[in-house]
Amino acid sequence: MASTWRIGELCRRTGLTVRTLHHWDHVGLLRPSARSSAGHRLYDEGDVDRLYRIVALRELGLPLETIGGLLGDRTPGGPELAELLGDHLAHVERQLAALGGLRDRLATLVPLVRSAGGATPVDLLAVIEEVSRVDDTVRNYFTPEQLAALDERRARLGEETVRGVQDEWPTLIAQVQAELDAGTDPADPRVRALAGRWMELLEAFHGGDPGLRDSLYRMQAENSEQISQQYGGPSPALIDYVKRSVAAG
């Protein structure tokens, strides 16, 4: 028997709001396939597939009017979904390291969809939830103006430079962690050189803007455990070690 979801359950599973789904229903972007005997909206597996497409295209920066024109009445599943997941993945990989969880989910789904010709509603619901959660986290710490400034700096630096900075972080974190584990004095020249590079990479992110820097530090401080577990980010002890090394410089 095909699965169906009421609007409240769909919102709980995806992180979207009832107001958002009502609006998308009103403008004809996502209309539920059925109603219960009591008149409640019921969303089926095809609706979940369409919902994922809407969320993914919105993440790629398209307005709702354009999304509606692109989707039309297309049948869910198949190669089209694989292509959309691939585009979504490429977009996510250009974003901040905080989006790593979403990137990993999509990286898993793309080959599955390409090989199997579709993704299960459970998979798509999980991706939608991840998109909503990460978006909310970023908006809690950065203003729209700050995010626009980050996009502008990213475009100015170029994707190759940004990717190089992102790829360098895991190695640098491991090198500093090794010195901390070995009990090396933070004033040691070797640690000071690593701490100096650490600060250079941070500045590549905030560009010397004190507001961006403070927002970044606050996000790290308030989500340090989650960042460390999910994205391999530095622990509070490691950050303190770097700060002591910089202060000793």
XYZ file of C-alpha atoms in Angstrom:
249
model
C 0.000 0.000 0.000
C 1.370 3.406 -0.969
C 2.450 5.714 1.843
C 0.718 9.021 2.498
C 1.529 11.860 4.859
C -0.674 14.481 6.435
C 0.666 18.016 6.312
C 1.671 18.056 9.987
C 3.689 14.868 9.652
C 5.303 16.084 6.430
C 6.374 19.276 8.189
C 7.842 17.328 11.099
C 9.772 15.076 8.720
C 11.171 17.884 6.557
C 11.534 20.934 8.800
C 9.282 22.951 6.480
C 6.391 24.932 7.942
C 2.655 24.395 7.477
C 2.471 27.975 6.224
C 5.027 27.209 3.493
C 3.152 24.125 2.263
C -0.150 26.002 2.368
C 1.386 28.747 0.241
C 2.820 26.288 -2.267
C -0.612 24.651 -2.488
C -2.264 28.045 -3.003
C 0.053 29.009 -5.879
C -0.267 25.568 -7.475
C 3.342 24.545 -6.895
C 2.625 21.539 -4.669
C -0.977 20.407 -4.412
C -1.670 17.287 -2.321
C -2.840 14.324 -4.335
C -5.746 13.559 -2.027
C -7.810 14.637 0.954
C -8.984 12.588 3.915
C -12.665 12.138 4.682
C -12.267 15.003 7.129
C -10.746 17.228 4.454
C -7.119 17.012 5.590
C -4.404 17.272 2.920
C -2.754 13.941 2.068
C 0.617 13.838 0.289
C 1.706 10.662 -1.512
C 5.114 9.435 -2.705
C 4.871 11.415 -5.936
C 4.192 14.553 -3.916
C 7.324 13.921 -1.826
C 9.346 13.539 -5.028
C 7.989 16.875 -6.288
C 8.589 18.460 -2.887
C 12.250 17.469 -3.062
C 12.551 19.038 -6.526
C 11.056 22.291 -5.243
C 13.430 22.428 -2.262
C 16.456 21.560 -4.413
C 15.664 24.147 -7.094
C 14.981 26.769 -4.450
C 18.397 25.961 -2.937
C 19.901 26.588 -6.369
C 18.467 30.118 -6.206
C 15.471 29.844 -8.530
C 12.283 31.807 -7.724
C 9.057 29.883 -7.182
C 7.567 31.091 -10.464
C 10.503 29.646 -12.397
C 10.386 26.405 -10.403
C 6.694 25.974 -11.254
C 7.451 26.405 -14.951
C 10.320 23.928 -14.842
C 8.381 21.227 -13.014
C 5.090 21.414 -14.867
C 3.379 18.034 -14.604
C 6.492 15.912 -14.991
C 6.448 12.320 -13.786
C 8.687 11.826 -10.698
C 11.741 9.574 -10.600
C 14.163 8.380 -13.264
C 17.169 10.118 -14.821
C 15.659 13.586 -14.381
C 15.805 13.205 -10.596
C 19.393 11.942 -10.810
C 20.389 15.012 -12.816
C 18.712 17.327 -10.324
C 20.411 15.594 -7.406
C 23.743 15.980 -9.191
C 23.187 19.704 -9.734
C 22.144 20.081 -6.116
C 25.278 18.252 -4.987
C 27.536 20.498 -7.068
C 25.869 23.566 -5.535
C 26.198 22.291 -1.980
C 29.894 21.485 -2.451
C 30.487 25.170 -3.200
C 28.944 26.272 0.092
C 30.477 26.589 3.547
C 31.787 23.569 5.436
C 28.672 23.800 7.637
C 26.748 22.205 4.765
C 28.779 19.016 4.927
C 25.918 16.910 6.275
C 23.675 17.746 3.330
C 26.543 17.155 0.899
C 27.120 13.665 2.304
C 23.446 12.729 1.997
C 23.304 13.849 -1.620
C 26.589 12.151 -2.467
C 24.997 8.908 -1.295
C 21.707 9.452 -3.100
C 23.059 10.395 -6.542
C 24.587 6.997 -7.417
C 21.607 5.189 -5.881
C 19.136 7.106 -8.029
C 21.241 6.667 -11.154
C 21.527 2.927 -10.642
C 18.023 2.233 -9.346
C 16.111 4.852 -11.321
C 14.615 6.524 -8.273
C 14.918 7.438 -4.609
C 12.583 6.409 -1.796
C 10.380 9.029 -0.143
C 12.251 8.374 3.125
C 15.539 9.338 1.443
C 14.070 12.518 0.014
C 12.417 13.464 3.301
C 15.795 13.131 5.038
C 17.453 15.409 2.486
C 14.701 18.019 2.818
C 15.083 17.939 6.606
C 18.853 18.422 6.289
C 18.403 21.392 3.951
C 15.962 23.052 6.349
C 18.125 22.418 9.418
C 21.330 23.732 7.877
C 19.597 26.784 6.427
C 18.166 27.629 9.850
C 21.582 27.215 11.505
C 23.317 29.557 9.078
C 20.557 32.182 9.331
C 20.840 32.146 13.121
C 24.391 33.489 12.953
C 24.781 35.458 9.726
C 22.710 38.370 8.452
C 21.571 38.476 4.805
C 24.133 41.220 4.232
C 26.915 39.062 5.649
C 25.893 36.098 3.504
C 25.859 38.367 0.446
C 29.355 39.566 1.358
C 30.520 35.953 1.647
C 29.108 35.152 -1.787
C 30.849 38.185 -3.256
C 34.181 37.239 -1.659
C 33.803 33.682 -2.877
C 33.228 34.861 -6.440
C 36.242 37.173 -6.190
C 38.538 34.435 -4.872
C 37.351 31.837 -7.384
C 36.123 28.324 -6.777
C 39.565 26.755 -7.103
C 40.999 28.920 -4.314
C 37.978 28.342 -2.075
C 38.132 24.590 -2.648
C 41.847 24.631 -1.784
C 41.152 26.382 1.513
C 38.376 23.917 2.378
C 40.561 20.931 1.510
C 43.441 22.220 3.648
C 41.419 22.394 6.870
C 41.287 18.653 7.730
C 45.068 18.306 7.367
C 45.765 21.429 9.404
C 43.365 20.359 12.173
C 45.062 16.942 12.330
C 48.531 18.532 12.519
C 47.554 20.855 15.371
C 45.758 18.006 17.168
C 48.927 15.909 16.956
C 50.943 18.670 18.631
C 48.309 19.061 21.346
C 48.241 15.309 21.977
C 52.041 15.270 22.170
C 51.991 18.001 24.825
C 53.935 20.479 22.686
C 54.160 23.944 24.229
C 51.812 26.282 22.307
C 54.708 28.776 22.155
C 56.825 26.265 20.233
C 57.784 27.683 16.784
C 56.273 24.647 15.066
C 52.902 25.179 16.746
C 53.070 28.936 16.184
C 53.557 28.338 12.449
C 50.509 26.055 12.371
C 48.476 28.564 14.395
C 49.526 31.322 11.998
C 48.272 29.326 9.041
C 45.073 28.597 10.987
C 44.416 32.318 11.350
C 45.198 32.899 7.657
C 42.564 30.356 6.642
C 40.019 31.945 8.973
C 40.740 35.341 7.452
C 40.121 33.872 3.998
C 36.588 33.281 5.285
C 35.833 36.538 7.098
C 38.158 38.842 5.130
C 39.034 40.833 8.233
C 35.408 41.838 8.788
C 34.957 41.857 12.591
C 31.221 41.180 12.298
C 31.732 38.088 10.148
C 34.569 36.944 12.377
C 32.470 37.265 15.530
C 29.519 35.468 13.893
C 31.806 32.634 12.841
C 33.305 32.310 16.326
C 29.861 32.379 17.944
C 28.535 29.662 15.603
C 31.591 27.517 16.366
C 31.355 28.053 20.124
C 27.636 27.263 20.331
C 27.752 24.232 18.017
C 31.264 22.914 18.676
C 30.249 19.362 19.586
C 27.971 18.926 16.573
C 30.529 20.469 14.190
C 33.245 18.207 15.539
C 31.132 15.045 15.254
C 29.522 15.677 11.871
C 32.108 17.693 9.971
C 35.431 16.867 11.663
C 35.730 20.399 12.976
C 38.078 21.420 15.803
C 37.177 20.775 19.426
C 37.008 23.623 21.976
C 40.286 22.357 23.483
C 41.990 22.572 20.090
C 40.719 26.089 19.464
C 41.950 27.148 22.903
C 45.357 25.648 22.079
C 45.530 27.699 18.865
C 44.511 30.869 20.710
C 47.252 30.336 23.301
C 49.782 29.807 20.532
C 48.716 33.033 18.760
C 48.886 34.936 22.057
C 52.424 33.672 22.608
C 53.552 34.979 19.241
